[in-house]
Amino acid sequence: MVSITSVITTSIPEFASAVFFITIFVFGLKWLPGTSTMANGFDPLQLVLPVMVLVIYDFGYVARMTRASMAEVMTTHYIRTAVLKGLPYRRVIMNHALRNALIAPFTVIMLQINWLLSGVIVVEVAFAYKGFGALLLEASLNQDIYVIEACAMVAVFVAVGTQTLADIGYTFLNPRIRFS
Amino acid sequence: MRALKSFALLRESWVGMAGVFIVAFWIVMAIFAPWIAPFDPLELMQPFAKPGVEWKGGGTFWLGTDSLGRDILSRIIWGSRTVLIYAPLATICAYTVGIMMGLVAGYRLGWWDTILSRISDIVLSFPVLVLYVIVIATIGASGINIVIAITFASAPGIMRIVRGLTLDLRNRDYVAAAQTRGESDWFIMLVEILPNARGPLIVDACLRLGYVVITIGILGFLGLGLPPPDPDWGGMVNESRSLAMAFPHMAVFPCIAISSLILGFNLLADGLREISLRD
């Protein structure tokens, strides 16, 4: 069930899910505003759809990674010991299994930030939000080299920064790893 | 013969079969587009028609028309051609470059490896879409330039995979035997190492094909795709975006088309992975 959902959600590009959500929630149900221009100051309602689009694209992938590594951890001996010791099932899962199972997904989540920067461009254009992605796209459509350079630098800085954070966080989750 | 055998294996996984059916469906659509499509995709007929409206000139707009009066169903069918030509072409180019770089880096090692790995590190430190936008902005938007941009951005990732596989395979006995026979480096890389690394590469190629379809769609959506008159799924969404509040059918159907094709490639990759894990 989880794997089917995650295949389907990762198969829908951000702009397509943006269109689907606009059709359902704005055109069909008339619940939410279809753009997030923030013309009249900050409005949390305008953030709902853009955030939903980004979440739906990423969550399937992360769920799949967590599922795979959780299944692997659950077969190890220390989990069996913990269960046999008579610990409550909840505690086995939360304290013993999850911590070890999160190591692989953690790296993936940090790598996803890189991908998310791309997703942000699409979502900002789709919902007419004035932000980093829209600026970069506008600059590139107008051949504005200096703005493109500046945006690229910010993007690379964020990407490399999260990679470094991922490596540091990795050593906390898995103390066996040492960087020389 | 071998292809038949792997197809028989694929039939055992229903996920893979579902993928094969979806992809085959779109390939049939693309090949027989002139006969299947009810209208000319470029003909301007009746603007803003809702799905199911009949045209005075005969025929029905099953999926409606866009703001210029072009039939959406016909444009989707013709658009499958665009996607199914450029996506595999870009993937093949990216793979050719990536495999060459990876084989050389993994087999020769030394400064070849250092230089190629650093280049790929630099390219990979960019968020992908930012890279595409920069490349397309520099060299202009056209079909060939999309292929170049995708090759440029995804070859380093492929190179890393191939390099890892080559590092593992270069110490095998059959490589040592070929070296003793006095075969050239390129013969060993292409004939001895590459065929033995094909398993993971085929699965990755299928997944990547899905990503490339997404990329072409996104570039079209951002207005960086193919020049306007040609039917292109991402471009169709882009053109109708401002009208999506009033006429959602213009954007929804191309989105369904592109999502289903990507789903097909992803399911196919899942099925192939299942098979490769089994033996």
XYZ file of C-alpha atoms in Angstrom:
459
model
C 0.000 0.000 0.000
C 2.694 2.438 1.040
C 4.871 1.441 -1.895
C 2.077 1.841 -4.458
C 1.172 5.272 -3.067
C 4.790 6.343 -3.119
C 5.328 5.206 -6.722
C 2.263 7.152 -7.787
C 3.130 10.324 -5.879
C 6.729 10.369 -7.109
C 5.463 9.909 -10.672
C 3.447 13.111 -10.674
C 5.675 16.124 -11.415
C 5.183 19.168 -9.190
C 3.527 21.244 -11.892
C 1.031 18.459 -12.583
C 0.059 18.066 -8.933
C -0.191 21.848 -8.710
C -2.687 21.780 -11.583
C -4.620 18.884 -10.009
C -4.838 20.641 -6.634
C -5.911 23.907 -8.212
C -8.625 22.040 -10.100
C -9.880 20.228 -7.006
C -9.547 22.823 -4.247
C -9.878 26.072 -6.134
C -12.064 25.281 -9.131
C -14.074 22.378 -7.689
C -14.489 22.984 -3.978
C -13.629 26.731 -3.881
C -11.894 26.277 -0.510
C -8.532 27.896 -1.102
C -7.027 30.749 -3.116
C -5.291 29.533 -6.281
C -2.336 31.887 -6.137
C 0.006 32.953 -3.391
C 1.038 36.406 -4.526
C 0.867 37.687 -0.919
C -0.448 40.955 -2.353
C -2.262 41.947 0.835
C 0.402 40.946 3.316
C 1.163 37.482 4.644
C -1.690 35.007 4.427
C -1.247 31.438 5.694
C -4.165 30.190 3.551
C -2.175 31.033 0.423
C 0.644 28.787 1.597
C -1.481 25.644 1.889
C -1.449 24.558 -1.762
C 2.226 25.283 -2.572
C 3.386 23.434 0.527
C 1.031 20.553 -0.207
C 2.493 20.180 -3.698
C 6.041 20.001 -2.365
C 5.094 17.588 0.422
C 3.199 15.189 -1.814
C 6.130 14.880 -4.203
C 8.715 14.159 -1.524
C 6.872 12.153 1.082
C 6.492 9.032 -1.031
C 10.205 8.801 -1.650
C 11.112 9.298 1.992
C 8.422 6.838 3.089
C 9.853 4.224 0.758
C 13.390 4.693 2.040
C 12.247 4.540 5.680
C 10.201 1.446 4.990
C 13.147 -0.354 3.375
C 15.603 0.461 6.137
C 13.021 -0.211 8.885
C 12.359 -3.660 7.425
C 16.086 -4.309 7.489
C 16.540 -3.149 11.077
C 13.585 -5.197 12.354
C 15.368 -8.424 11.375
C 18.467 -7.682 13.493
C 19.320 -9.479 16.704
C 19.105 -6.499 19.037
C 15.483 -5.955 18.090
C 14.730 -9.591 18.815
C 16.499 -9.241 22.173
C 14.512 -6.134 23.008
C 11.225 -7.867 22.160
C 12.187 -10.975 24.124
C 13.212 -8.831 27.107
C 9.539 -7.935 27.303
C 9.837 -4.259 26.411
C 6.601 -2.675 25.228
C 6.355 -2.858 21.431
C 6.049 0.913 21.156
C 9.311 1.405 22.967
C 11.132 -1.144 20.837
C 9.999 0.645 17.700
C 10.590 4.193 18.890
C 13.846 3.794 20.847
C 15.622 0.842 19.343
C 14.495 0.449 15.753
C 13.670 3.944 14.511
C 16.936 5.512 15.570
C 18.929 2.981 13.618
C 16.517 2.899 10.731
C 16.639 6.663 10.247
C 20.300 6.745 9.234
C 19.710 6.019 5.532
C 16.572 8.180 5.158
C 18.351 11.053 6.890
C 20.937 11.280 4.129
C 18.173 10.996 1.566
C 16.196 13.778 3.225
C 19.216 16.055 3.149
C 19.837 15.185 -0.496
C 16.189 15.968 -1.173
C 16.750 19.576 -0.108
C 18.845 19.849 -3.241
C 15.915 18.564 -5.271
C 13.499 20.707 -3.299
C 15.296 23.825 -4.499
C 14.308 22.766 -8.014
C 10.762 22.021 -6.897
C 10.540 25.467 -5.360
C 11.187 27.077 -8.750
C 8.274 25.200 -10.310
C 5.926 25.780 -7.392
C 6.732 29.492 -7.215
C 6.005 29.869 -10.912
C 2.824 27.789 -10.667
C 1.402 29.810 -7.788
C 2.872 33.178 -8.785
C 4.776 33.476 -5.504
C 7.483 36.117 -5.691
C 10.567 34.307 -4.472
C 13.945 32.881 -5.312
C 12.808 30.515 -8.055
C 10.693 33.083 -9.850
C 13.604 35.511 -9.744
C 15.983 32.960 -11.255
C 13.545 32.011 -13.999
C 12.797 35.608 -14.884
C 16.505 36.387 -14.984
C 17.203 33.466 -17.284
C 14.315 34.281 -19.611
C 15.699 37.805 -19.922
C 19.333 36.670 -20.202
C 20.209 38.673 -17.087
C 23.596 37.043 -16.467
C 24.479 38.800 -13.193
C 21.226 37.849 -11.480
C 21.575 34.269 -12.764
C 25.099 34.125 -11.352
C 23.973 35.433 -7.984
C 21.042 33.006 -7.813
C 23.249 30.082 -8.830
C 25.699 30.991 -6.096
C 22.981 31.077 -3.449
C 21.607 27.755 -4.701
C 25.003 26.054 -4.657
C 25.730 27.499 -1.218
C 22.499 26.075 0.164
C 23.075 22.722 -1.557
C 26.657 22.308 -0.361
C 25.693 23.589 3.093
C 23.003 20.952 3.534
C 25.423 18.252 2.367
C 27.868 19.319 5.071
C 25.078 19.342 7.648
C 24.055 15.865 6.487
C 27.590 14.575 7.029
C 27.753 16.118 10.507
C 24.306 14.836 11.454
C 25.316 11.417 10.216
C 27.979 11.092 12.897
C 25.394 11.835 15.595
C 23.010 9.183 14.323
C 25.715 6.623 13.769
C 28.673 7.198 16.121
C 30.635 4.421 14.433
C 31.328 6.746 11.515
C 34.428 8.896 11.818
C 35.726 11.423 9.349
C 39.481 11.541 9.384
C 16.232 -14.572 -27.710
C 17.607 -13.090 -24.521
C 15.174 -10.218 -24.787
C 12.326 -12.735 -24.993
C 13.615 -14.479 -21.892
C 13.778 -11.315 -19.805
C 10.306 -10.380 -21.042
C 9.036 -13.761 -19.804
C 10.624 -13.006 -16.433
C 9.020 -9.583 -16.390
C 5.602 -11.160 -16.862
C 5.858 -12.654 -13.389
C 5.882 -9.225 -11.760
C 2.541 -7.474 -12.242
C 4.105 -4.134 -11.340
C 6.525 -4.453 -14.240
C 3.763 -5.577 -16.574
C 1.618 -2.577 -15.668
C 4.606 -0.397 -16.532
C 5.127 -2.181 -19.857
C 1.463 -1.695 -20.777
C 1.436 2.034 -19.991
C 4.669 2.687 -21.865
C 3.562 0.510 -24.808
C 0.269 2.418 -24.918
C 2.057 5.745 -25.338
C 4.512 4.307 -27.872
C 1.576 3.083 -29.981
C -0.022 6.526 -29.629
C 3.184 8.198 -30.773
C 3.766 5.927 -33.772
C 0.188 6.008 -35.060
C -0.495 9.653 -34.118
C -1.574 10.733 -37.645
C -4.222 7.987 -37.768
C -5.433 8.085 -34.155
C -5.659 11.849 -33.646
C -9.119 13.130 -34.663
C -7.896 16.593 -35.748
C -4.756 18.366 -36.935
C -2.962 19.466 -33.719
C -2.099 22.864 -35.220
C -5.471 23.684 -36.782
C -7.282 26.611 -35.145
C -10.951 25.727 -34.775
C -13.258 26.730 -31.931
C -11.635 28.414 -28.900
C -12.590 27.579 -25.284
C -14.733 24.517 -26.110
C -15.516 22.363 -23.087
C -14.841 18.584 -23.267
C -17.434 16.747 -25.358
C -18.548 19.739 -27.422
C -19.331 18.912 -31.057
C -17.806 20.956 -33.824
C -19.818 22.409 -36.678
C -17.220 21.089 -39.116
C -17.873 17.517 -37.939
C -16.334 15.538 -35.099
C -16.280 16.016 -31.342
C -13.724 17.700 -29.077
C -13.525 14.832 -26.557
C -11.153 16.737 -24.268
C -12.137 20.243 -25.330
C -9.987 22.867 -27.052
C -7.422 25.371 -25.830
C -7.535 29.167 -25.942
C -6.550 29.209 -29.637
C -9.132 26.589 -30.570
C -6.815 23.635 -31.083
C -8.137 20.171 -30.170
C -6.535 19.046 -26.885
C -6.865 15.301 -27.500
C -5.023 15.580 -30.824
C -2.346 17.752 -29.251
C -1.816 15.228 -26.453
C -1.507 12.371 -28.952
C 0.943 14.319 -31.122
C 2.748 15.559 -28.008
C 3.542 11.967 -27.048
C 5.778 11.927 -30.129
C 7.781 14.899 -28.902
C 8.292 13.390 -25.464
C 9.070 9.891 -26.718
C 11.657 11.199 -29.188
C 13.503 13.656 -26.953
C 13.399 11.737 -23.654
C 15.091 8.517 -24.920
C 17.469 10.568 -27.085
C 18.566 12.658 -24.092
C 18.879 9.555 -21.900
C 21.001 7.754 -24.503
C 23.283 10.772 -24.917
C 23.643 11.150 -21.142
C 24.424 7.448 -20.840
C 27.001 7.445 -23.626
C 28.882 10.334 -22.051
C 28.421 9.066 -18.477
C 29.509 5.508 -19.292
C 32.624 6.678 -21.127
C 33.632 8.970 -18.270
C 32.868 6.349 -15.634
C 34.754 3.561 -17.404
C 37.843 5.710 -17.934
C 37.788 7.036 -14.360
C 37.209 3.624 -12.790
C 39.590 1.662 -15.006
C 42.541 3.996 -15.518
C 42.387 5.586 -12.021
C 45.220 8.032 -11.292
C 44.787 11.588 -12.550
C 42.065 10.596 -15.034
C 39.950 9.595 -12.052
C 40.809 12.714 -10.060
C 39.939 15.133 -12.857
C 36.728 13.383 -13.969
C 35.524 12.957 -10.372
C 36.136 16.617 -9.552
C 34.269 17.736 -12.680
C 31.301 15.593 -11.730
C 31.450 16.852 -8.131
C 31.189 20.416 -9.386
C 28.235 19.683 -11.663
C 26.481 17.620 -8.988
C 26.749 20.375 -6.393
C 24.200 22.420 -8.378
C 20.518 21.800 -7.759
C 19.448 20.070 -11.011
C 16.784 22.453 -12.178
C 18.953 25.492 -11.475
C 21.540 23.889 -13.739
C 18.983 23.248 -16.496
C 17.706 26.811 -16.301
C 21.238 28.218 -16.498
C 22.262 25.979 -19.417
C 19.079 26.612 -21.407
C 19.281 30.347 -20.713
C 22.829 30.356 -22.058
C 22.372 28.304 -25.225
C 18.697 29.031 -25.973
C 15.579 26.850 -25.968
C 15.262 24.181 -28.664
C 14.926 20.418 -28.878
C 18.635 19.759 -29.373
C 19.580 22.177 -26.598
C 17.290 20.329 -24.191
C 19.155 17.126 -25.037
C 22.489 18.902 -24.461
C 21.345 20.348 -21.127
C 20.083 16.981 -19.877
C 23.282 15.243 -20.988
C 25.375 17.872 -19.251
C 23.411 17.659 -16.008
C 22.896 13.912 -15.690
C 26.099 12.426 -17.144
C 28.045 13.024 -13.874
C 25.491 11.016 -11.864
C 25.722 8.135 -14.333
C 29.507 8.446 -14.289
C 29.537 7.878 -10.524
C 27.471 4.702 -10.821
C 29.615 3.333 -13.672
C 32.825 4.257 -11.863
C 31.686 2.396 -8.747
C 30.773 -0.685 -10.769
C 34.057 -0.533 -12.714
C 36.102 -0.299 -9.511
C 34.440 -3.522 -8.424
C 34.761 -5.317 -11.774
C 38.319 -4.328 -12.740
C 39.834 -6.801 -10.279
C 37.952 -9.787 -11.687
C 39.820 -12.720 -13.198
C 38.410 -12.235 -16.700
C 39.775 -8.689 -16.776
C 43.180 -9.969 -15.681
C 42.933 -12.650 -18.399
C 42.169 -10.006 -21.028
C 45.070 -7.867 -19.820
C 47.390 -10.868 -20.073
C 46.105 -11.515 -23.623
C 47.300 -8.009 -24.414
C 43.907 -6.508 -25.262
C 43.687 -2.730 -25.477
C 42.224 -0.682 -22.634
C 39.145 0.247 -24.653
C 38.467 -3.375 -25.574
C 38.611 -4.374 -21.903
C 36.400 -1.479 -20.826
C 33.738 -1.901 -23.497
C 33.729 -5.668 -24.066
C 34.763 -7.119 -20.701
C 33.587 -4.640 -18.057
C 30.578 -2.836 -19.530
C 28.415 -5.913 -20.324
C 28.940 -7.174 -16.776
C 27.794 -3.868 -15.318
C 24.578 -3.736 -17.352
C 22.115 -4.971 -14.661
C 22.073 -1.930 -12.345
C 22.497 0.366 -15.345
C 19.316 -0.843 -17.064
C 17.245 -0.267 -13.909
C 18.811 3.163 -13.451
C 18.190 4.017 -17.120
C 14.485 3.282 -16.701
C 14.201 5.465 -13.595
C 16.210 8.193 -15.290
C 13.973 8.058 -18.339
C 11.097 8.934 -16.003
C 13.086 11.848 -14.583
C 13.959 13.063 -18.067
C 10.254 13.055 -18.986
C 9.602 15.107 -15.821
C 12.433 17.453 -16.772
C 11.169 17.992 -20.314
C 7.714 18.636 -18.865
C 9.047 21.093 -16.299
C 11.133 22.941 -18.888
C 8.047 23.207 -21.087
C 6.059 24.421 -18.102
C 8.635 27.099 -17.336
C 8.586 28.282 -20.945
C 12.092 26.975 -21.631
C 10.976 23.982 -23.677
C 10.332 23.560 -27.373
C 9.285 26.645 -29.355
C 5.454 27.151 -29.217
C 3.623 25.753 -32.267
C 4.767 22.152 -31.735
C 2.526 20.202 -29.365
C 4.434 19.569 -26.135
C 2.792 18.463 -22.881
C 4.666 20.796 -20.556
C 4.146 23.684 -22.955
C 0.403 22.992 -23.134
C 0.183 23.333 -19.344
C 2.222 26.517 -19.515
C -0.008 28.105 -22.170
C -3.187 27.378 -20.249
C -1.835 28.137 -16.781
C -3.312 31.603 -16.524
C -6.692 30.215 -17.597
C -6.580 27.211 -15.265
C -9.026 28.801 -12.797
C -11.739 29.112 -15.413
C -10.948 26.267 -17.837
C -9.160 23.523 -15.875
C -9.573 20.952 -18.665
C -6.868 22.689 -20.732
C -4.200 21.964 -18.129
C -5.504 18.817 -16.440
C -5.428 16.421 -19.408
C -1.807 17.063 -20.443
C -0.870 16.667 -16.766
C -2.618 13.299 -16.627
C -0.814 12.239 -19.811
C 2.637 13.163 -18.539
C 2.027 11.665 -15.079
C 0.869 8.367 -16.574
C 3.931 8.083 -18.808
C 6.268 8.740 -15.865
C 4.310 6.254 -13.767
C 4.817 3.703 -16.546
C 8.602 4.167 -16.537
C 8.771 4.034 -12.733
C 6.688 0.849 -12.530
C 8.854 -0.686 -15.250
C 11.973 0.176 -13.237
C 10.418 -1.354 -10.117
C 9.606 -4.544 -12.000
C 13.117 -4.756 -13.450
C 14.613 -4.246 -10.000
C 12.442 -7.037 -8.588
C 13.759 -9.383 -11.272
C 17.383 -8.372 -10.848
C 17.141 -8.927 -7.078
C 15.722 -12.392 -7.581
C 18.680 -13.907 -9.403
